[in-house]
Coordinates of C-alpha atoms in Angstrom, one line a residue:
M1 CA 56.6 -48.4 36.7
E2 CA 54.7 -45.4 37.6
R3 CA 55.5 -43.4 34.3
P4 CA 52.7 -45.5 32.1
R5 CA 50.1 -45.0 34.6
I6 CA 50.8 -41.1 34.5
V7 CA 50.7 -41.3 30.7
G8 CA 47.6 -43.4 30.7
T9 CA 45.7 -40.9 33.1
L10 CA 47.0 -37.8 31.1
L11 CA 45.8 -39.4 27.8
M12 CA 42.2 -40.1 29.3
A13 CA 42.1 -36.6 30.8
I14 CA 42.7 -35.4 27.0
L15 CA 40.1 -37.7 25.6
V16 CA 37.4 -36.6 28.0
W17 CA 38.5 -33.0 27.2
C18 CA 38.0 -33.4 23.7
C19 CA 34.5 -35.0 24.3
L20 CA 33.5 -32.3 26.4
A21 CA 34.6 -29.8 23.9
T22 CA 32.9 -31.5 20.8
S23 CA 29.5 -31.6 23.1
A24 CA 30.0 -28.0 23.7
N25 CA 30.4 -27.3 20.2
A26 CA 27.4 -29.1 19.3
D27 CA 25.3 -27.1 21.7
T28 CA 26.5 -23.9 20.6
K29 CA 25.9 -24.8 16.7
M30 CA 23.5 -22.1 15.4
I31 CA 21.0 -24.4 13.9
Y32 CA 18.6 -21.4 13.0
K33 CA 21.5 -20.2 10.8
D34 CA 21.5 -23.6 8.8
S35 CA 19.4 -22.9 5.6
N36 CA 19.2 -26.8 5.1
Q37 CA 17.2 -27.0 8.0
P38 CA 13.2 -26.7 8.0
Y39 CA 12.1 -23.3 9.0
N40 CA 10.1 -24.7 12.1
V41 CA 13.4 -26.3 13.5
R42 CA 15.1 -22.9 12.8
I43 CA 12.6 -21.1 14.4
K44 CA 12.4 -23.4 17.4
D45 CA 16.1 -23.3 17.9
L46 CA 16.2 -19.6 17.7
I47 CA 13.2 -19.0 20.0
G48 CA 15.0 -21.3 22.7
R49 CA 18.1 -19.0 22.8
M50 CA 16.1 -15.5 22.9
T51 CA 15.6 -13.8 26.3
L52 CA 12.3 -11.8 26.8
E53 CA 14.1 -8.5 26.0
E54 CA 15.2 -9.8 22.5
K55 CA 11.7 -11.3 21.7
I56 CA 9.9 -8.0 22.7
G57 CA 12.3 -6.1 20.3
Q58 CA 11.4 -8.7 17.5
M59 CA 7.8 -7.2 18.0
I60 CA 8.5 -3.7 17.4
Q61 CA 8.5 -1.3 14.4
I62 CA 9.7 1.9 14.5
E63 CA 10.5 4.9 12.2
R64 CA 13.8 5.3 10.6
N65 CA 14.3 8.7 11.6
V66 CA 14.4 7.8 15.5
S67 CA 16.6 5.1 15.0
S68 CA 20.3 4.1 14.3
P69 CA 22.6 1.0 14.1
E70 CA 23.0 1.3 17.9
V71 CA 19.4 1.3 18.7
M72 CA 18.9 -1.6 16.5
R73 CA 21.6 -3.5 18.2
K74 CA 21.0 -2.5 21.9
Y75 CA 17.0 -3.1 21.7
F76 CA 16.9 -5.9 19.3
I77 CA 14.4 -3.9 17.1
G78 CA 12.6 -6.2 14.7
S79 CA 11.5 -3.8 11.9
L80 CA 12.1 -0.3 10.6
L81 CA 9.7 1.7 8.4
S82 CA 9.6 4.7 6.3
G83 CA 6.2 6.6 6.8
G84 CA 5.2 8.8 4.1
G85 CA 7.7 11.2 2.8
S86 CA 10.3 9.7 5.2
E87 CA 13.4 9.5 2.8
P88 CA 17.0 9.5 3.9
T89 CA 17.7 12.7 1.9
P90 CA 15.5 14.7 -0.2
Q91 CA 15.5 13.4 -3.8
A92 CA 17.6 10.4 -2.6
S93 CA 18.7 7.7 -5.1
P94 CA 18.5 4.0 -5.0
K95 CA 22.1 3.8 -3.7
D96 CA 21.1 6.4 -0.8
W97 CA 18.2 4.1 0.1
I98 CA 20.4 1.0 0.0
D99 CA 23.3 2.6 2.1
M100 CA 20.7 3.6 4.7
V101 CA 19.1 0.3 4.9
N102 CA 22.0 -1.6 5.1
E103 CA 23.6 0.7 7.8
F104 CA 20.4 -0.2 9.9
Q105 CA 20.6 -3.9 8.9
K106 CA 24.4 -4.0 10.0
G107 CA 23.3 -2.6 13.5
S108 CA 21.0 -5.9 13.6
L109 CA 23.3 -8.2 12.5
S110 CA 25.9 -7.1 15.3
S111 CA 23.3 -7.8 18.1
R112 CA 23.8 -11.3 20.0
L113 CA 21.9 -13.5 18.0
G114 CA 22.2 -11.5 14.5
I115 CA 18.7 -11.5 13.7
P116 CA 18.2 -9.3 10.7
M117 CA 15.3 -6.5 10.7
I118 CA 12.7 -6.3 8.1
Y119 CA 12.2 -2.6 6.4
G120 CA 8.8 -1.6 5.4
I121 CA 7.4 1.3 3.3
D122 CA 3.8 2.3 1.9
A123 CA 4.5 1.3 -2.0
V124 CA 0.8 1.7 -2.5
H125 CA 0.8 2.7 -6.0
G126 CA 4.2 2.0 -7.0
H127 CA 7.1 2.9 -5.0
N128 CA 5.4 6.1 -4.1
N129 CA 7.8 7.3 -1.6
V130 CA 10.6 7.7 -3.9
Y131 CA 12.1 10.3 -6.4
K132 CA 11.9 9.0 -9.8
A133 CA 9.8 6.1 -9.4
T134 CA 7.2 4.9 -11.4
I135 CA 3.9 6.1 -10.1
F136 CA 0.8 3.8 -11.2
P137 CA -2.8 4.8 -10.9
H138 CA -4.4 4.7 -7.4
N139 CA -6.4 1.3 -6.8
I140 CA -9.7 3.1 -7.8
G141 CA -8.5 3.3 -11.4
L142 CA -7.0 -0.2 -11.4
G143 CA -10.4 -1.8 -10.3
A144 CA -12.0 0.2 -13.4
T145 CA -9.6 -2.0 -15.5
R146 CA -11.2 -5.1 -14.5
D147 CA -7.7 -6.5 -15.4
P148 CA -6.1 -8.8 -12.4
E149 CA -3.3 -10.0 -14.8
L150 CA -2.4 -6.3 -15.2
V151 CA -2.4 -5.8 -11.7
S152 CA -0.1 -8.9 -10.9
R153 CA 2.3 -7.3 -13.6
I154 CA 2.0 -4.0 -11.6
G155 CA 3.0 -5.9 -8.5
V156 CA 6.0 -7.6 -10.1
V157 CA 7.3 -4.2 -11.2
T158 CA 6.5 -2.4 -7.8
A159 CA 8.5 -5.2 -6.1
L160 CA 11.4 -4.6 -8.4
E161 CA 11.4 -0.7 -7.8
V162 CA 11.4 -1.4 -3.9
R163 CA 14.1 -3.9 -4.3
A164 CA 15.9 -1.3 -6.3
T165 CA 16.1 0.8 -2.9
G166 CA 17.2 -2.3 -0.6
I167 CA 13.9 -2.7 0.9
H168 CA 12.0 -6.0 1.3
Y169 CA 8.4 -5.2 2.8
V170 CA 5.4 -3.2 1.7
F171 CA 2.2 -2.2 3.3
A172 CA 0.3 -2.9 0.2
P173 CA -2.4 -3.9 -1.3
C174 CA -5.3 -2.1 0.4
I175 CA -8.2 -4.5 0.0
A176 CA -10.7 -2.4 1.8
V177 CA -14.0 -2.3 0.1
C178 CA -15.0 1.3 0.2
R179 CA -18.8 1.4 0.8
D180 CA -19.0 5.4 0.9
P181 CA -17.0 7.9 -1.1
R182 CA -17.1 10.4 1.5
W183 CA -14.2 8.4 3.1
G184 CA -10.7 9.7 2.6
R185 CA -9.2 6.6 1.7
C186 CA -11.7 5.6 -1.2
Y187 CA -9.0 6.0 -3.8
E188 CA -7.0 3.1 -2.0
S189 CA -9.9 0.5 -2.5
Y190 CA -10.2 -1.2 -5.9
S191 CA -14.0 -1.2 -5.9
E192 CA -17.2 -1.3 -3.6
D193 CA -17.8 -4.5 -5.4
P194 CA -16.2 -7.2 -3.0
K195 CA -16.0 -9.7 -5.9
I196 CA -13.6 -7.0 -8.1
V197 CA -11.6 -6.5 -4.9
Q198 CA -11.0 -10.2 -4.4
D199 CA -10.0 -10.4 -8.2
M200 CA -7.5 -7.8 -7.6
T201 CA -5.8 -9.5 -5.0
E202 CA -3.7 -11.0 -7.8
I203 CA -1.3 -8.0 -6.9
I204 CA 0.1 -10.3 -3.8
P205 CA 1.8 -13.0 -6.1
G206 CA 3.0 -10.3 -8.4
L207 CA 4.7 -8.5 -5.2
Q208 CA 5.7 -11.9 -3.4
G209 CA 6.0 -14.5 -6.4
Q210 CA 3.7 -17.0 -7.6
I211 CA 2.8 -19.5 -4.9
P212 CA 3.3 -23.1 -5.5
S213 CA 0.1 -24.8 -5.9
S214 CA 1.0 -27.5 -3.4
Y215 CA 2.0 -25.0 -0.8
P216 CA 0.4 -25.3 2.4
K217 CA -2.7 -22.9 3.4
G218 CA -2.2 -19.8 5.2
V219 CA 1.4 -20.0 5.3
P220 CA 3.3 -16.6 4.1
F221 CA 5.2 -17.2 0.9
V222 CA 7.9 -14.8 -0.6
G223 CA 9.7 -16.1 -3.7
G224 CA 13.0 -14.7 -3.8
M225 CA 15.4 -11.5 -4.2
E226 CA 13.1 -10.1 -6.8
S227 CA 9.9 -10.2 -4.5
V228 CA 8.8 -8.6 -1.4
A229 CA 6.8 -9.4 1.5
A230 CA 3.1 -7.9 1.0
C231 CA 0.5 -6.8 3.6
A232 CA -3.2 -7.0 3.3
K233 CA -4.9 -4.0 4.9
H234 CA -6.9 -2.9 6.8
Y235 CA -8.3 -5.6 8.8
I236 CA -11.3 -5.3 8.7
G237 CA -14.3 -3.0 7.9
D238 CA -12.1 0.3 7.3
G239 CA -14.1 1.2 4.1
G240 CA -17.4 0.6 5.6
T241 CA -17.4 3.2 8.4
T242 CA -20.6 5.3 9.2
E243 CA -20.8 8.3 6.5
G244 CA -17.3 7.1 5.4
I245 CA -15.5 8.9 8.3
N246 CA -11.9 7.7 8.9
E247 CA -11.2 5.5 11.7
N248 CA -15.2 5.4 12.7
N249 CA -17.4 2.6 13.4
T250 CA -18.6 0.0 10.8
V251 CA -21.8 -1.5 11.6
I252 CA -22.5 -4.6 9.8
D253 CA -24.1 -8.0 10.5
N254 CA -22.5 -11.4 9.9
K255 CA -23.8 -11.9 6.6
G256 CA -22.4 -8.6 5.3
L257 CA -19.2 -9.4 7.2
L258 CA -18.8 -12.7 5.1
S259 CA -20.1 -11.5 1.7
I260 CA -18.8 -7.8 1.6
L261 CA -15.6 -7.5 4.0
L262 CA -14.0 -10.9 4.1
P263 CA -13.6 -12.2 0.7
G264 CA -10.6 -10.1 -0.1
Y265 CA -8.9 -11.4 3.0
V266 CA -9.7 -15.2 2.1
S267 CA -8.0 -14.5 -1.6
S268 CA -5.1 -12.8 0.1
I269 CA -4.3 -15.6 2.6
R270 CA -4.8 -18.4 0.0
K271 CA -2.2 -16.6 -2.1
G272 CA 0.5 -16.5 0.5
V273 CA 0.1 -13.1 2.0
A274 CA 2.8 -12.6 4.4
T275 CA 1.4 -10.1 6.9
V276 CA -1.9 -8.6 7.5
M277 CA -2.5 -5.0 9.1
I278 CA -5.2 -4.1 11.5
S279 CA -7.6 -1.3 10.6
Y280 CA -8.0 1.9 13.2
S281 CA -11.7 1.4 12.8
S282 CA -14.0 -0.3 14.9
L283 CA -16.3 -3.2 14.3
N284 CA -19.7 -3.0 15.5
G285 CA -18.4 -0.7 18.3
V286 CA -15.2 -2.8 19.1
K287 CA -12.0 -1.3 18.4
M288 CA -10.1 -3.7 15.8
H289 CA -6.6 -3.1 17.5
A290 CA -8.1 -4.7 20.8
N291 CA -10.4 -7.2 18.7
Y292 CA -9.6 -10.8 20.1
E293 CA -12.6 -12.4 18.4
M294 CA -11.6 -11.2 15.0
V295 CA -7.8 -11.1 15.2
T296 CA -7.0 -14.4 17.2
N297 CA -10.3 -16.5 16.9
F298 CA -11.2 -15.6 13.4
L299 CA -8.2 -14.5 11.3
K300 CA -5.6 -16.8 12.9
K301 CA -7.7 -19.5 13.9
N302 CA -10.6 -19.8 11.4
L303 CA -8.9 -18.5 8.3
R304 CA -5.7 -20.5 9.5
F305 CA -3.3 -17.3 8.8
K306 CA 0.2 -18.1 9.8
G307 CA 1.9 -14.8 8.9
F308 CA 2.2 -11.9 11.4
V309 CA -0.4 -9.3 12.1
I310 CA 0.9 -5.6 12.5
S311 CA -0.7 -2.6 13.9
D312 CA -1.3 0.6 12.0
W313 CA 0.9 3.9 12.7
E314 CA 0.1 4.3 16.5
G315 CA -2.9 2.1 16.2
I316 CA -2.7 0.8 19.6
D317 CA -2.5 4.3 21.2
R318 CA -5.9 4.9 19.6
I319 CA -7.4 2.1 21.2
T320 CA -8.3 4.7 24.0
S321 CA -9.8 8.0 23.8
P322 CA -7.9 10.2 23.7
P323 CA -5.2 8.4 22.2
H324 CA -2.2 7.1 24.5
A325 CA -4.6 8.1 27.6
N326 CA -3.8 4.7 29.0
Y327 CA -0.8 3.2 27.2
T328 CA -0.2 0.1 29.5
Y329 CA -3.7 -0.9 28.9
S330 CA -3.4 -0.3 25.1
I331 CA -0.3 -2.7 25.1
E332 CA -2.3 -5.4 27.0
A333 CA -5.2 -5.2 24.8
S334 CA -3.5 -5.1 21.8
V335 CA -0.9 -7.8 22.4
N336 CA -3.4 -10.1 24.0
A337 CA -5.8 -9.6 21.0
G338 CA -3.3 -11.3 18.7
L339 CA -1.2 -8.3 17.0
D340 CA 2.0 -9.6 16.5
M341 CA 4.3 -6.4 15.5
I342 CA 3.4 -3.0 16.7
M343 CA 4.1 -0.2 14.6
L344 CA 4.9 2.3 17.4
P345 CA 6.6 4.1 15.5
Y346 CA 8.5 6.4 17.8
N347 CA 8.1 5.5 21.9
Y348 CA 9.6 2.0 21.9
T349 CA 11.3 2.5 25.2
E350 CA 7.9 3.0 26.7
F351 CA 6.4 0.0 24.7
I352 CA 9.3 -2.2 25.9
D353 CA 9.0 -1.3 29.6
G354 CA 5.5 -1.6 29.5
L355 CA 5.2 -4.9 27.9
T356 CA 8.1 -6.3 30.0
Y357 CA 6.1 -5.3 33.0
L358 CA 2.8 -6.9 31.7
V359 CA 4.7 -10.3 30.7
K360 CA 6.6 -10.6 34.2
N361 CA 3.2 -9.8 36.0
N362 CA 1.4 -12.5 34.0
F363 CA -1.0 -9.9 32.2
V364 CA 0.3 -11.2 29.0
P365 CA 1.2 -14.8 28.9
M366 CA 4.6 -15.9 27.6
S367 CA 2.9 -18.0 25.0
R368 CA 1.4 -15.1 23.4
I369 CA 4.6 -13.4 23.2
D370 CA 6.1 -16.7 21.6
D371 CA 3.5 -16.7 19.1
A372 CA 4.0 -13.6 17.7
V373 CA 7.8 -13.8 17.5
K374 CA 7.6 -17.2 15.7
R375 CA 5.2 -15.6 13.3
I376 CA 7.6 -12.6 12.7
L377 CA 10.9 -15.1 12.4
L378 CA 8.7 -17.3 9.8
V379 CA 8.1 -14.4 7.5
K380 CA 11.7 -13.4 7.9
F381 CA 13.1 -17.1 7.1
T382 CA 10.7 -17.4 4.3
M383 CA 11.9 -14.1 2.7
G384 CA 15.3 -15.4 3.1
L385 CA 16.8 -12.4 5.1
F386 CA 19.1 -14.7 7.2
E387 CA 20.9 -15.8 4.1
N388 CA 20.9 -12.3 2.4
P389 CA 20.2 -9.6 5.1
L390 CA 22.0 -6.8 3.1
A391 CA 20.7 -5.4 -0.1
D392 CA 23.0 -4.9 -3.2
E393 CA 22.8 -2.7 -6.1
R394 CA 21.8 -5.1 -8.7
F395 CA 18.3 -3.9 -9.2
V396 CA 18.9 0.1 -9.0
K397 CA 18.3 0.5 -12.8
Q398 CA 14.9 -0.9 -12.4
L399 CA 13.7 2.1 -10.6
G400 CA 11.5 4.3 -12.9
C401 CA 12.9 2.5 -16.0
E402 CA 11.1 2.7 -19.4
A403 CA 9.6 -0.8 -19.5
H404 CA 8.0 -0.2 -16.3
R405 CA 6.6 3.3 -17.2
E406 CA 5.3 1.8 -20.5
L407 CA 3.3 -0.7 -18.1
A408 CA 1.9 2.2 -16.0
R409 CA 0.9 4.1 -19.0
D410 CA -1.0 1.0 -20.3
A411 CA -2.7 0.8 -16.9
V412 CA -3.8 4.7 -17.2
R413 CA -5.4 3.5 -20.7
K414 CA -7.0 0.7 -19.3
S415 CA -8.3 2.7 -16.2
L416 CA -10.1 5.7 -18.1
V417 CA -14.0 5.6 -18.0
L418 CA -15.9 7.2 -20.7
L419 CA -19.0 8.5 -19.1
K420 CA -20.4 10.6 -22.0
N421 CA -19.7 11.3 -25.8
G422 CA -21.4 13.6 -27.5
K423 CA -24.8 15.0 -27.4
S424 CA -26.0 11.8 -28.9
A425 CA -24.8 8.4 -29.7
D426 CA -24.7 9.6 -33.4
A427 CA -22.5 12.6 -32.8
P428 CA -19.5 11.4 -30.7
L429 CA -16.9 14.0 -29.9
L430 CA -14.2 11.1 -28.8
P431 CA -11.8 10.4 -30.1
L432 CA -10.3 13.9 -30.8
P433 CA -9.0 14.8 -34.0
K434 CA -5.2 15.2 -33.7
K435 CA -5.0 17.9 -36.4
A436 CA -6.9 21.0 -35.6
S437 CA -6.1 24.7 -36.1
N438 CA -6.4 25.8 -32.4
I439 CA -7.0 23.7 -29.4
L440 CA -7.8 24.9 -26.0
V441 CA -6.5 23.1 -23.0
A442 CA -7.7 24.6 -19.5
G443 CA -8.0 23.5 -15.9
S444 CA -6.0 23.2 -12.7
H445 CA -5.2 19.6 -13.3
A446 CA -3.8 19.7 -16.9
D447 CA -0.1 20.8 -16.1
N448 CA 0.1 19.4 -12.4
L449 CA 2.0 16.1 -11.8
G450 CA 1.3 16.0 -8.1
Y451 CA -2.4 16.5 -8.5
Q452 CA -2.5 13.9 -11.0
C453 CA -0.9 11.6 -8.8
G454 CA -2.8 12.1 -5.7
G455 CA -2.0 11.5 -2.0
W456 CA 0.7 8.9 -1.1
T457 CA 3.2 10.4 -3.7
I458 CA 6.5 11.6 -2.6
K459 CA 5.0 12.8 0.5
W460 CA 2.1 11.3 2.8
M461 CA -0.4 14.0 1.5
G462 CA 0.8 14.4 -2.0
F463 CA 2.2 17.5 -3.5
S464 CA 1.2 20.2 -6.3
G465 CA 3.3 21.1 -9.1
N466 CA 6.0 19.3 -11.5
N467 CA 9.1 19.7 -9.4
L468 CA 9.1 16.6 -6.9
T469 CA 9.3 13.7 -8.9
T470 CA 9.4 12.9 -12.9
G471 CA 6.5 11.9 -15.2
T472 CA 4.6 13.5 -17.8
T473 CA 1.8 15.9 -17.2
I474 CA -1.7 15.6 -19.2
L475 CA -0.8 18.8 -21.1
T476 CA 2.6 17.6 -22.0
A477 CA 1.1 14.3 -23.2
I478 CA -1.5 16.4 -25.1
K479 CA 1.2 18.5 -27.1
N480 CA 3.2 15.0 -27.5
T481 CA 0.2 13.6 -29.2
V482 CA -1.3 16.2 -31.8
D483 CA -0.3 16.9 -35.1
P484 CA 2.6 19.4 -35.4
T485 CA 0.8 21.6 -37.3
S486 CA -2.0 21.9 -34.5
K487 CA -1.7 24.8 -32.1
V488 CA -2.4 24.1 -28.3
V489 CA -3.3 27.0 -26.2
Y490 CA -3.0 26.4 -22.3
N491 CA -5.0 28.6 -20.0
E492 CA -5.5 27.4 -16.4
N493 CA -8.6 29.3 -15.7
P494 CA -10.1 31.2 -18.7
D495 CA -12.8 33.4 -18.8
A496 CA -15.8 33.1 -21.3
E497 CA -14.4 36.2 -23.4
F498 CA -11.0 34.6 -23.9
V499 CA -12.9 31.4 -24.9
K500 CA -15.2 33.0 -27.3
S501 CA -12.5 35.3 -29.0
G502 CA -10.2 32.2 -29.4
G503 CA -11.5 30.5 -32.3
F504 CA -10.9 27.0 -30.9
S505 CA -11.7 24.0 -32.8
Y506 CA -12.6 22.3 -29.1
A507 CA -11.2 22.2 -25.7
I508 CA -9.9 19.8 -23.2
V509 CA -10.7 20.7 -19.6
V510 CA -8.8 18.5 -16.7
V511 CA -10.2 19.6 -13.3
G512 CA -10.7 17.4 -10.1
E513 CA -9.6 17.2 -6.3
H514 CA -6.5 18.4 -4.7
P515 CA -4.4 15.8 -3.1
Y516 CA -5.2 14.3 0.1
A517 CA -4.7 11.2 2.5
E518 CA -6.6 9.3 5.1
T519 CA -8.8 11.6 7.6
K520 CA -7.8 14.9 5.7
G521 CA -9.5 13.4 2.6
D522 CA -12.9 12.8 4.6
N523 CA -15.5 14.9 2.6
L524 CA -19.1 15.4 3.2
N525 CA -20.1 17.3 0.1
L526 CA -17.6 15.8 -2.6
T527 CA -17.6 19.0 -4.8
I528 CA -14.9 19.7 -7.1
P529 CA -13.1 22.5 -5.6
E530 CA -12.9 25.9 -7.4
P531 CA -11.9 27.2 -9.9
G532 CA -12.7 23.8 -11.6
P533 CA -16.7 24.4 -11.6
S534 CA -16.0 27.9 -13.1
T535 CA -13.4 26.6 -15.8
I536 CA -16.3 23.9 -17.0
T537 CA -18.6 26.7 -17.0
N538 CA -16.8 29.3 -18.7
V539 CA -15.4 27.0 -21.5
C540 CA -18.0 24.3 -22.2
G541 CA -20.7 26.9 -22.4
T542 CA -18.8 28.4 -25.4
V543 CA -17.1 25.4 -27.2
K544 CA -17.3 21.7 -27.7
C545 CA -15.5 20.3 -25.0
V546 CA -14.3 16.9 -23.3
V547 CA -14.1 17.3 -19.4
V548 CA -11.4 14.8 -17.9
V549 CA -11.9 14.5 -14.0
V550 CA -8.9 13.7 -11.9
S551 CA -10.3 12.4 -8.6
G552 CA -10.0 9.9 -6.0
R553 CA -13.8 8.9 -6.3
P554 CA -17.0 10.0 -7.8
V555 CA -17.4 13.6 -7.2
V556 CA -20.7 16.0 -7.9
I557 CA -20.6 16.6 -11.8
Q558 CA -24.3 16.1 -12.2
P559 CA -24.9 20.0 -12.5
Y560 CA -22.3 20.4 -15.5
V561 CA -23.2 17.1 -17.5
A562 CA -25.6 18.8 -19.9
S563 CA -23.2 21.5 -21.0
I564 CA -20.3 19.0 -21.3
E565 CA -19.8 17.4 -24.7
A566 CA -17.7 14.5 -23.4
L567 CA -16.8 13.3 -19.9
V568 CA -13.9 11.1 -18.9
A569 CA -13.0 9.7 -15.3
A570 CA -9.6 9.7 -15.0
W571 CA -9.2 8.9 -11.4
L572 CA -5.6 9.4 -10.2
P573 CA -3.6 8.2 -13.0
G574 CA 0.0 8.8 -11.6
S575 CA 3.2 9.8 -13.5
E576 CA 2.3 8.5 -17.0
G577 CA -0.2 11.2 -18.2
Q578 CA 0.5 10.1 -21.9
G579 CA -1.9 7.2 -21.3
V580 CA -4.6 10.0 -20.9
A581 CA -3.8 11.5 -24.3
D582 CA -3.2 7.9 -25.9
V583 CA -7.1 7.3 -25.6
L584 CA -8.4 10.8 -25.9
F585 CA -6.9 10.9 -29.5
G586 CA -8.0 7.4 -30.3
D587 CA -4.5 5.6 -30.4
F588 CA -6.2 3.4 -28.0
G589 CA -10.0 2.9 -27.3
F590 CA -11.7 3.4 -24.1
T591 CA -12.3 0.1 -22.1
G592 CA -12.7 1.2 -18.6
K593 CA -15.9 0.3 -16.4
L594 CA -17.1 2.1 -13.0
S595 CA -15.7 0.3 -10.1
F596 CA -17.9 2.6 -7.8
T597 CA -21.3 3.9 -8.3
W598 CA -21.5 7.6 -9.5
F599 CA -24.2 9.3 -7.5
K600 CA -26.3 12.1 -8.6
T601 CA -26.1 14.1 -5.1
V602 CA -24.5 13.1 -1.8
D603 CA -27.9 13.0 -0.4
Q604 CA -28.1 9.7 -1.9
L605 CA -25.1 8.2 -0.1
P606 CA -24.5 5.4 0.8
M607 CA -25.8 3.7 -2.1
H608 CA -25.0 0.4 -3.8
V609 CA -26.7 -2.0 -6.2
G610 CA -29.9 -3.5 -4.9
D611 CA -30.6 -0.6 -2.5
P612 CA -34.4 0.6 -2.9
H613 CA -33.2 4.1 -3.5
Y614 CA -30.5 3.2 -6.3
D615 CA -30.8 5.9 -8.6
P616 CA -27.3 6.8 -9.8
L617 CA -25.8 9.3 -12.4
F618 CA -23.7 6.4 -13.8
P619 CA -24.2 2.8 -12.4
L620 CA -21.6 0.4 -11.0
G621 CA -20.3 -1.3 -14.3
F622 CA -21.0 1.6 -16.7
G623 CA -18.5 2.9 -19.2
L624 CA -18.8 3.8 -22.9
T625 CA -16.3 2.2 -25.2
T626 CA -14.7 3.4 -28.1
Q627 CA -12.5 2.0 -31.1
P628 CA -9.1 3.1 -31.8
A629 CA -9.1 5.8 -34.6
K630 CA -7.8 4.9 -38.1
A631 CA -4.7 7.0 -38.8
Q632 CA -5.3 10.6 -38.8

């Protein structure tokens, strides 16, 4: 009679064991990996599983050249980036980029919780770090088009080319309102007019996808594998610093803050921008990287921004002077101010140790860490990174394709601003005749792809010459456009005697600034470097000439205007120089309007519409127009 009792006890034990196993399985089910769950449920589940070490890792962005799959796994790194010119190999192909990104991603996925990393890059005028990518005009030229729909299409194309290399996050657009052209980043600004800057935030739905009309305000939106996460930068006041000195102090009252500096951010947030980057500069004496009032209270609470806030490159180091003088303080001040992800980009173990100490000793509350990580995870979930962490090769043929180059060429045409056309309105020089016996092309910028692309192209500071990427120089474009019977003579810097003896029908002089970026572009005199002025003098004093200025901002041109027959602001047109020739020779008309006031002398700066001393050479909004020429 004992046997049934033993069997019953055994069955009960098995039943209890099964129930416990089922319960354990329910507890270990990775809810955060279930794409059918709402984002907030997934985030709550994942945050609940994370250690402090894993949370701090998510807040870190480091440079690819100090990382490895093992570093990604060991330190739970949340993000990688390529700084200016940082590439897997020289002239890397899309597959080279994809293989590199995927290798890092596999390291992240092999960590305990398998949280995917996000890879960022400065695609500020096309995918400008990458060999053979389409290089669009810099923002100053796009502002001159006054065409938000065009800028949106550029965003779509840029996203596709970025995805072609396996990357999913771009540090663009720059929505600075450049209030002084002496600033070295002025070409990254669409305009000195905040309304134009606001209009041009249409690039965000181009990059990220068109946000649904019912989408909640302030929540990041990234619409699928063809889109990338965008970044509105640099919050706030980067373009308004005293004398245009990069990273300097912006002095402005509340009215100016609301009417000049903020509109672009309001529009960006409304359009679902995923991230906001903080400015190196100070606002009324307070470093933005440590500005709790503007980052947490204003951006996150008042503007209801729900994406993540990222520092600039070594931005927290520069809270102190000299930089990195008290790094523990810099970590505390920046994280408590509301920064969520820190672009270190190198000293990650020092940052991890510092922030860990600050949290464990209650200098940085755990609630602040959780807020940062929730925001980062929200962007990653929104991007679909948990479902599709690895890049594939489906977009590789998009990089630099013909359709994208045609769009860039169209953007060049629309960005050109005609400032002068003939000695009088009755005797215009443009459009130029394609058929002429002898055409002189001169100037340092006529046959230099690097010069016409400007900074942030292949390398951080840009480059000189025609060998580092592909495109069409203005000289080549001219040769492609003129009648086959026309002779084109190129002399970079001819003397007056050469010009006199050449019997030229007319001349095209292409001069301007050499490439620069950021602080190295700060310039208090804004003169065109030699031999530009000499070339203008030697050529335009002898033969009818059109001068094409290739520059990242208005420059000193008044001393030469009287001798110049026609004057064109081409800005930094990028890789498709054919767009310049299209308009010079009348296949298309001039339509661009100045997005910046063109000063007479630098002594007038800063100068804006409405100022008592507003006396420009060419005012904001100026631009002559021409009609396309009849078949020549």
